[in-house]
Coordinates of C-alpha atoms and ligand atoms in Angstrom, one line a residue:
M281 CA -43.3 17.6 44.4
L282 CA -46.2 17.7 41.9
T283 CA -47.8 20.7 43.7
G284 CA -48.9 23.2 41.0
K285 CA -47.5 21.1 38.2
N286 CA -49.6 21.0 35.0
I287 CA -49.8 17.4 33.7
I288 CA -51.4 16.2 30.5
L289 CA -52.4 12.6 30.9
G290 CA -52.8 10.8 27.5
I291 CA -54.9 7.6 27.6
C292 CA -54.9 5.1 24.8
G293 CA -57.2 2.2 24.1
G294 CA -55.9 -0.7 26.1
I295 CA -57.4 -2.7 28.9
A296 CA -55.1 -1.0 31.4
A297 CA -57.1 2.2 30.7
Y298 CA -59.4 1.0 33.5
K299 CA -56.7 2.0 36.0
T300 CA -56.5 5.6 34.8
P301 CA -59.2 7.2 37.0
H302 CA -57.1 6.0 40.0
L303 CA -54.0 7.5 38.3
V304 CA -55.8 10.8 37.9
R305 CA -56.8 10.7 41.6
L306 CA -53.2 10.1 42.7
L307 CA -51.9 12.9 40.5
T308 CA -54.5 15.5 41.7
K309 CA -54.0 14.3 45.3
S310 CA -50.3 15.0 45.0
G311 CA -51.1 18.6 44.0
A312 CA -51.0 18.4 40.1
N313 CA -53.4 20.0 37.7
V314 CA -54.5 17.3 35.3
K315 CA -55.9 17.5 31.8
V316 CA -57.0 14.2 30.3
L317 CA -56.6 13.5 26.6
A318 CA -58.2 10.2 25.7
T319 CA -58.1 8.6 22.3
A320 CA -61.4 7.4 20.8
S321 CA -60.5 3.8 21.6
A322 CA -59.6 4.7 25.2
L323 CA -63.2 5.7 25.8
K324 CA -64.3 2.2 24.9
F325 CA -62.4 1.0 28.0
V326 CA -63.0 3.7 30.5
S327 CA -65.9 6.1 30.8
E328 CA -65.6 9.8 29.9
L329 CA -67.7 10.6 32.9
S330 CA -65.4 8.9 35.4
L331 CA -62.4 10.7 33.9
S332 CA -64.0 14.1 33.8
T333 CA -65.2 13.7 37.4
V334 CA -61.8 12.8 38.8
S335 CA -59.9 15.4 36.8
R336 CA -62.5 18.1 37.4
G337 CA -62.6 19.1 33.7
P338 CA -63.6 17.9 30.3
V339 CA -61.9 15.0 28.7
L340 CA -60.2 16.3 25.6
G341 CA -59.7 14.2 22.5
D342 CA -61.7 15.4 19.7
M343 CA -59.6 17.9 17.7
F344 CA -62.7 19.5 16.1
A345 CA -65.2 19.5 19.1
A346 CA -68.1 21.8 18.3
D347 CA -68.3 23.2 21.8
R348 CA -64.9 25.0 21.6
S349 CA -65.9 28.5 20.7
A350 CA -63.5 30.6 22.6
E351 CA -60.5 31.8 20.5
S352 CA -57.9 30.0 22.7
D353 CA -59.8 26.8 22.3
Q354 CA -59.4 26.9 18.6
T355 CA -55.6 26.4 19.0
L356 CA -56.0 24.2 22.0
H357 CA -53.1 21.9 21.1
I358 CA -50.7 24.9 21.2
T359 CA -52.2 26.2 24.4
L360 CA -51.9 22.8 26.0
G361 CA -48.3 22.4 24.7
E362 CA -47.4 25.6 26.5
W363 CA -49.4 24.9 29.6
A364 CA -48.0 21.4 30.3
D365 CA -45.0 20.8 32.6
A366 CA -45.1 17.1 31.5
L367 CA -46.9 14.6 29.3
V368 CA -47.7 11.1 30.6
I369 CA -49.2 8.5 28.2
A370 CA -50.6 5.6 30.1
P371 CA -51.4 3.1 28.8
A372 CA -49.4 3.7 25.6
T373 CA -50.6 1.2 23.0
A374 CA -48.5 -0.2 20.1
N375 CA -50.6 1.9 17.7
T376 CA -50.0 5.3 19.5
I377 CA -46.3 4.5 20.0
A378 CA -46.0 3.9 16.2
R379 CA -47.9 7.1 15.4
L380 CA -45.8 9.2 17.8
S381 CA -42.5 7.7 16.6
A382 CA -43.6 8.6 13.0
G383 CA -44.5 12.2 14.0
M384 CA -48.1 11.8 12.9
C385 CA -50.6 14.4 14.1
D386 CA -54.1 13.0 13.5
D387 CA -55.6 13.2 16.9
M388 CA -55.4 15.5 19.9
L389 CA -52.9 13.3 21.8
S390 CA -50.4 13.0 18.9
V391 CA -50.7 16.7 18.0
C392 CA -50.1 17.7 21.7
F393 CA -47.1 15.5 21.7
I394 CA -45.6 17.4 18.8
A395 CA -46.6 20.8 20.2
L396 CA -45.2 20.1 23.7
R397 CA -42.2 22.4 24.5
P398 CA -39.0 20.6 23.8
D399 CA -37.6 20.8 27.3
K400 CA -40.7 19.2 28.9
P401 CA -40.5 15.6 29.9
V402 CA -42.6 12.9 28.4
L403 CA -43.3 9.6 30.2
L404 CA -44.5 6.7 28.1
V405 CA -46.1 3.7 29.9
P406 CA -46.5 1.0 27.3
A407 CA -49.0 -1.8 28.2
M408 CA -49.9 -4.6 25.9
D409 CA -49.6 -8.3 25.3
G410 CA -46.0 -9.5 25.9
H411 CA -45.5 -10.7 22.3
M412 CA -46.6 -7.4 20.9
Y413 CA -44.3 -5.6 23.3
E414 CA -41.3 -7.7 22.2
S415 CA -42.2 -7.3 18.5
P416 CA -39.5 -5.6 16.3
S417 CA -41.8 -2.8 15.3
V418 CA -42.7 -1.8 18.9
R419 CA -39.0 -2.1 20.0
R420 CA -37.9 0.0 17.0
N421 CA -40.6 2.7 17.7
L422 CA -39.8 2.8 21.4
S423 CA -36.2 3.2 20.7
V424 CA -36.9 6.1 18.3
L425 CA -38.9 7.8 21.1
A426 CA -36.3 7.1 23.7
T427 CA -33.7 8.7 21.5
Q428 CA -35.9 11.8 21.2
G429 CA -35.7 12.0 25.0
C430 CA -39.0 10.2 26.1
R431 CA -38.7 8.1 29.3
I432 CA -40.1 4.7 28.9
L433 CA -41.5 3.0 32.0
E434 CA -41.2 -0.7 31.2
P435 CA -44.2 -2.9 31.7
E436 CA -44.3 -5.5 34.4
S437 CA -44.8 -9.2 34.2
G438 CA -47.9 -10.8 35.5
E439 CA -51.4 -11.9 34.4
L440 CA -52.5 -10.3 31.1
A441 CA -56.0 -9.7 29.7
S442 CA -55.6 -12.6 27.4
G443 CA -55.4 -14.9 30.4
Q444 CA -51.7 -15.6 29.7
C445 CA -48.9 -14.7 32.0
G446 CA -46.0 -12.5 30.8
L447 CA -44.5 -9.1 30.3
G448 CA -46.9 -6.3 29.3
R449 CA -48.9 -5.2 32.4
M450 CA -49.0 -1.5 33.1
P451 CA -47.2 -0.7 36.3
E452 CA -49.4 0.4 39.2
P453 CA -50.4 4.1 39.1
E454 CA -48.4 4.7 42.3
L455 CA -45.2 3.8 40.4
I456 CA -46.2 6.0 37.5
V457 CA -46.7 9.0 39.8
E458 CA -43.3 8.2 41.6
T459 CA -41.5 8.1 38.2
L460 CA -43.1 11.4 37.1
D461 CA -42.2 13.0 40.4
E462 CA -38.5 12.0 39.9
M463 CA -38.5 13.3 36.3
L464 CA -39.8 16.7 37.4
E465 CA -37.3 17.0 40.2
P466 CA -35.1 20.0 39.1
L467 CA -31.8 18.8 37.6
P468 CA -28.9 19.4 39.9
D469 CA -26.8 22.2 38.4
S470 CA -24.8 20.4 35.8
R471 CA -21.2 21.4 35.0
L472 CA -22.1 20.9 31.4
K473 CA -24.6 23.8 31.4
G474 CA -23.6 26.3 28.7
R475 CA -20.6 24.2 27.6
Q476 CA -20.1 23.4 23.9
V477 CA -20.1 19.7 23.2
L478 CA -19.1 18.3 19.9
I479 CA -19.9 14.6 19.2
T480 CA -19.1 12.4 16.3
A481 CA -21.5 9.5 15.8
G482 CA -22.4 6.6 13.5
P483 CA -20.4 4.8 10.8
T484 CA -18.5 6.4 7.9
R485 CA -18.9 5.2 4.3
E486 CA -15.8 5.0 2.2
K487 CA -16.5 5.0 -1.6
I488 CA -15.2 2.1 -3.7
D489 CA -17.1 3.3 -6.8
D490 CA -20.3 5.3 -7.3
V491 CA -22.6 2.5 -6.0
R492 CA -20.4 0.7 -3.4
F493 CA -18.7 1.6 -0.2
L494 CA -16.8 0.1 2.8
S495 CA -18.4 0.7 6.2
N496 CA -19.2 -0.9 9.5
Y497 CA -22.3 -1.9 11.6
S498 CA -22.4 1.2 13.8
S499 CA -26.0 2.4 14.4
G500 CA -25.1 5.8 16.0
K501 CA -27.3 5.0 19.0
M502 CA -24.6 5.6 21.6
G503 CA -23.5 9.0 20.1
F504 CA -27.2 10.1 19.8
A505 CA -27.9 9.0 23.4
I506 CA -24.9 11.1 24.6
A507 CA -26.1 14.1 22.5
A508 CA -29.6 13.9 24.0
A509 CA -28.3 13.5 27.6
A510 CA -25.9 16.4 27.2
A511 CA -28.6 18.7 25.7
R512 CA -30.8 17.8 28.7
R513 CA -28.0 18.9 31.0
G514 CA -28.0 22.3 29.4
A515 CA -25.0 21.9 27.0
V516 CA -24.9 23.4 23.6
V517 CA -24.6 20.2 21.5
R518 CA -23.5 19.6 17.9
I519 CA -23.5 16.1 16.4
V520 CA -21.5 15.3 13.3
T521 CA -22.9 12.0 12.1
G522 CA -22.4 9.4 9.4
P523 CA -25.4 7.8 7.8
V524 CA -27.8 6.6 10.5
S525 CA -31.6 6.3 10.7
L526 CA -32.1 8.1 14.0
A527 CA -34.1 11.2 14.8
T528 CA -32.2 14.3 16.0
P529 CA -32.6 14.7 19.7
S530 CA -34.3 17.9 20.7
G531 CA -32.1 20.9 21.0
V532 CA -29.2 19.3 19.2
E533 CA -27.6 20.7 16.0
R534 CA -26.9 17.9 13.5
I535 CA -24.5 17.8 10.6
D536 CA -24.7 14.9 8.3
V537 CA -21.6 13.5 6.5
E538 CA -20.6 10.4 4.7
S539 CA -16.9 9.7 4.7
A540 CA -14.2 10.0 7.4
V541 CA -12.7 12.9 5.4
E542 CA -16.0 14.7 5.4
M543 CA -16.4 14.0 9.1
M544 CA -13.0 15.4 9.8
E545 CA -13.7 18.6 7.7
A546 CA -17.1 19.2 9.4
S547 CA -15.8 18.5 12.9
S548 CA -12.7 20.5 12.7
R549 CA -14.7 23.7 11.9
F550 CA -15.9 23.5 15.6
F551 CA -12.7 22.2 17.3
D552 CA -11.7 25.6 18.5
E553 CA -15.0 26.6 20.1
C554 CA -15.9 23.3 21.7
D555 CA -15.2 22.6 25.3
I556 CA -15.6 18.8 25.1
F557 CA -15.1 16.6 22.0
I558 CA -16.7 13.1 22.2
G559 CA -15.7 10.7 19.5
A560 CA -18.5 8.1 19.5
A561 CA -18.3 7.6 15.7
A562 CA -16.9 4.3 14.3
V563 CA -14.7 6.1 11.8
A564 CA -13.3 3.8 9.1
D565 CA -9.5 3.6 9.5
Y566 CA -8.9 3.3 5.7
R567 CA -10.5 4.4 2.5
P568 CA -10.1 3.2 -1.1
E569 CA -7.2 5.3 -2.5
T570 CA -9.0 6.1 -5.8
P571 CA -12.7 5.5 -5.9
V572 CA -13.8 4.4 -9.4
E573 CA -16.1 6.7 -11.3
G574 CA -19.3 4.9 -12.3
K575 CA -19.6 1.2 -11.5
L576 CA -16.8 -1.3 -11.2
K577 CA -17.2 -4.3 -13.5
K578 CA -16.4 -7.9 -12.5
N579 CA -13.9 -8.6 -15.3
E580 CA -11.3 -10.4 -13.3
P581 CA -11.5 -13.5 -11.0
T582 CA -9.9 -11.5 -8.1
M583 CA -9.5 -7.8 -7.5
E584 CA -7.5 -5.6 -5.2
I585 CA -8.5 -2.3 -3.8
R586 CA -5.7 -0.2 -2.4
L587 CA -6.6 1.4 0.8
V588 CA -5.0 4.5 2.4
R589 CA -5.3 5.7 6.0
N590 CA -8.0 8.1 7.0
P591 CA -7.3 11.1 9.2
D592 CA -7.8 10.4 12.9
I593 CA -10.3 13.0 14.0
I594 CA -10.0 12.6 17.8
A595 CA -6.2 12.5 17.6
A596 CA -6.2 15.7 15.5
F597 CA -8.4 17.4 18.1
S598 CA -6.2 16.2 21.0
A599 CA -3.0 17.3 19.3
G600 CA -4.2 20.9 19.0
K601 CA -6.4 21.2 22.0
R602 CA -6.0 23.7 24.8
P603 CA -5.6 22.2 28.4
A604 CA -9.1 23.1 29.4
Q605 CA -10.6 21.3 26.4
L606 CA -11.5 17.6 27.0
A607 CA -11.2 14.7 24.5
I608 CA -13.4 11.7 25.2
G609 CA -13.0 8.6 23.0
F610 CA -14.4 5.1 22.6
A611 CA -12.5 1.9 22.2
L612 CA -14.5 -1.1 20.9
E613 CA -12.8 -4.4 20.9
T614 CA -14.0 -7.9 19.9
A615 CA -12.4 -9.6 22.9
G616 CA -10.7 -8.7 26.2
G617 CA -8.5 -5.8 25.2
I618 CA -8.7 -3.3 28.1
G619 CA -5.0 -2.9 27.4
Y620 CA -5.8 -1.6 23.9
A621 CA -8.1 1.0 25.5
K622 CA -5.3 2.2 27.8
E623 CA -3.0 2.5 24.8
K624 CA -5.6 4.6 23.0
L625 CA -6.0 6.8 26.0
E626 CA -2.3 7.5 25.9
N627 CA -1.5 7.4 22.2
K628 CA -4.4 9.7 21.3
G629 CA -3.9 12.0 24.2
L630 CA -7.4 11.4 25.6
D631 CA -8.8 12.6 28.9
L632 CA -11.2 9.6 29.1
V633 CA -11.9 6.5 27.1
A634 CA -15.0 4.4 27.2
F635 CA -14.1 0.8 26.5
N636 CA -16.6 -1.7 25.3
V637 CA -16.5 -5.3 24.0
Y638 CA -18.5 -6.1 20.9
D639 CA -20.6 -9.2 21.7
R640 CA -23.6 -8.8 19.3
S641 CA -26.4 -9.1 21.8
T642 CA -25.7 -6.7 24.7
S643 CA -22.9 -4.4 23.8
G644 CA -21.3 -2.6 20.9
F645 CA -23.0 -1.9 17.6
E646 CA -26.7 -1.8 16.8
V647 CA -28.1 -3.0 20.1
D648 CA -29.9 -0.8 22.7
T649 CA -27.7 -1.6 25.6
N650 CA -24.0 -1.3 26.4
V651 CA -21.5 -2.4 29.0
L652 CA -18.8 0.3 29.4
T653 CA -15.6 0.5 31.3
L654 CA -14.5 4.1 31.8
L655 CA -10.7 4.8 32.1
D656 CA -9.6 8.3 32.7
R657 CA -6.2 10.1 32.4
D658 CA -5.6 9.9 36.1
G659 CA -5.9 6.1 36.1
T660 CA -9.4 5.8 37.5
V661 CA -11.2 2.8 36.1
S662 CA -15.0 2.4 36.6
E663 CA -16.8 -0.7 35.4
L664 CA -20.4 0.0 34.6
P665 CA -23.1 -2.7 34.6
L666 CA -25.2 -3.6 31.6
L667 CA -27.2 -0.4 30.9
S668 CA -29.5 1.0 28.3
K669 CA -27.5 3.3 26.0
E670 CA -29.4 6.3 27.5
E671 CA -28.3 5.3 31.0
A672 CA -24.8 4.6 29.9
A673 CA -24.7 8.0 28.2
G674 CA -25.7 9.6 31.6
R675 CA -23.0 7.7 33.4
L676 CA -20.4 8.7 30.8
L677 CA -21.4 12.4 31.2
D678 CA -21.2 12.1 35.0
A679 CA -17.5 11.0 34.5
V680 CA -17.0 14.0 32.1
E681 CA -18.4 16.3 34.8
Q682 CA -15.9 14.9 37.3
L683 CA -13.1 15.8 34.9
L684 CA -14.4 19.3 34.6
Q685 CA -14.2 19.7 38.4
Ligands
CTP1352 N1 -11.5 7.9 15.8 C1 -11.5 9.0 15.1 N2 -11.0 9.1 13.9 C2 -10.5 8.0 13.3 C3 -10.6 6.8 13.9 C4 -11.1 6.7 15.2 O1 -11.9 10.1 15.7 N3 -10.1 8.0 12.0 C5 -12.0 7.8 17.2 C6 -13.3 7.1 17.4 O2 -14.4 7.9 17.3 C7 -13.1 6.5 18.8 C8 -11.7 6.2 18.9 O3 -11.0 7.1 18.0 O4 -13.4 7.5 19.8 C9 -11.4 4.8 18.5 O5 -10.1 4.6 18.2 P1 -9.5 3.7 17.0 O6 -8.1 3.7 17.1 O7 -10.1 4.0 15.7 O8 -10.2 2.4 17.4 P2 -10.1 1.1 16.5 O9 -10.3 1.4 15.0 O10 -11.0 0.2 17.1 O11 -8.6 0.8 16.8 P3 -7.7 -0.4 16.2 O12 -8.1 -0.5 14.8 O13 -6.3 0.1 16.4 O14 -8.1 -1.5 17.1

């Protein structure tokens, strides 16, 4: 499968770097052309001579190397970004993961990551001490990169360089090559190719006064994962999102809004032209009737805020949609409640509803995983296992493709 594929192998400074000459060997043996980009710290763990010998070329890493005199060499990062069919970073250290998630470009590896063509796959293979891997910073940075479409190959458990046992070991090079092989397999022709997909995501904020609002805990991760997955399947994707701190997936058009009324206005502009509407936003059902100008003062021991209903975006779409357009909704409940999801499917005229239970740790708002049950208009119910939001997004889109059949 890797025959003739151009692979950039980024190597960072971790003890697992000693396994990378073997990785290069496996890649070249399976027919790939490999260019090695090693960070300065990587070369403290593995020798440049070993890497250049097995990759049959120079080890790149220095952005300003004096021996690059040819014109194409002077913009090597751009040339490499065009040349590569995929970028693999193994081992990916906490430092490089942080720099990539922040979009920094201060060495050859980070600049190539940015210059890579947006449709090219990136495989990150983190390897570090288990406590470092579980740290909130590493989790956050990896989740940013996953939302951008990077595939993360999770580390394995075993003996670590510190002598301790735990999570953090780099998977064996054979598994890295296998994963890359699978990522480069051509996508089966998706029914979403060329279709217009409109997604709402995140929470809405409903103004109480100029400095306060009503909102909810939605992080937008599910909607953004769906947007990234749909774009990878060749759909034309727009996401209308409430305030979230997530990067826009590549190839996705993003429209930022704050309130439910703004989300309705922004979404309805695209109702007519979209083929599939996916309501992943946690839209506030009510808003304060008259937001106060300036700042409310605490003059009274109690206060009342009168709330009025917000427009229902997905219901408005369903009410006016053509038969060929699909409306896909979410139903989040705090307990049990699949009956509520069925009601929503019927009352809002949906083609499919993704039901999930809010349990704080594995499913619902803010977390990186989800447990969805998909119910479609024909009565088909599929219970999905605990999945990452990226995988859950893929399974949801598989169900949407079934409806397009
Ligand atoms: N939705 C919407 N516009 C709204 C409210 C919800 O588009 N004003 C969409 C959501 O994006 C989601 C689905 O409708 O796809 C959720 O339905 P909803 O009735 O809002 O769920 P809950 O608020 O959880 O329902 P309830 O309060 O009745 O339990």
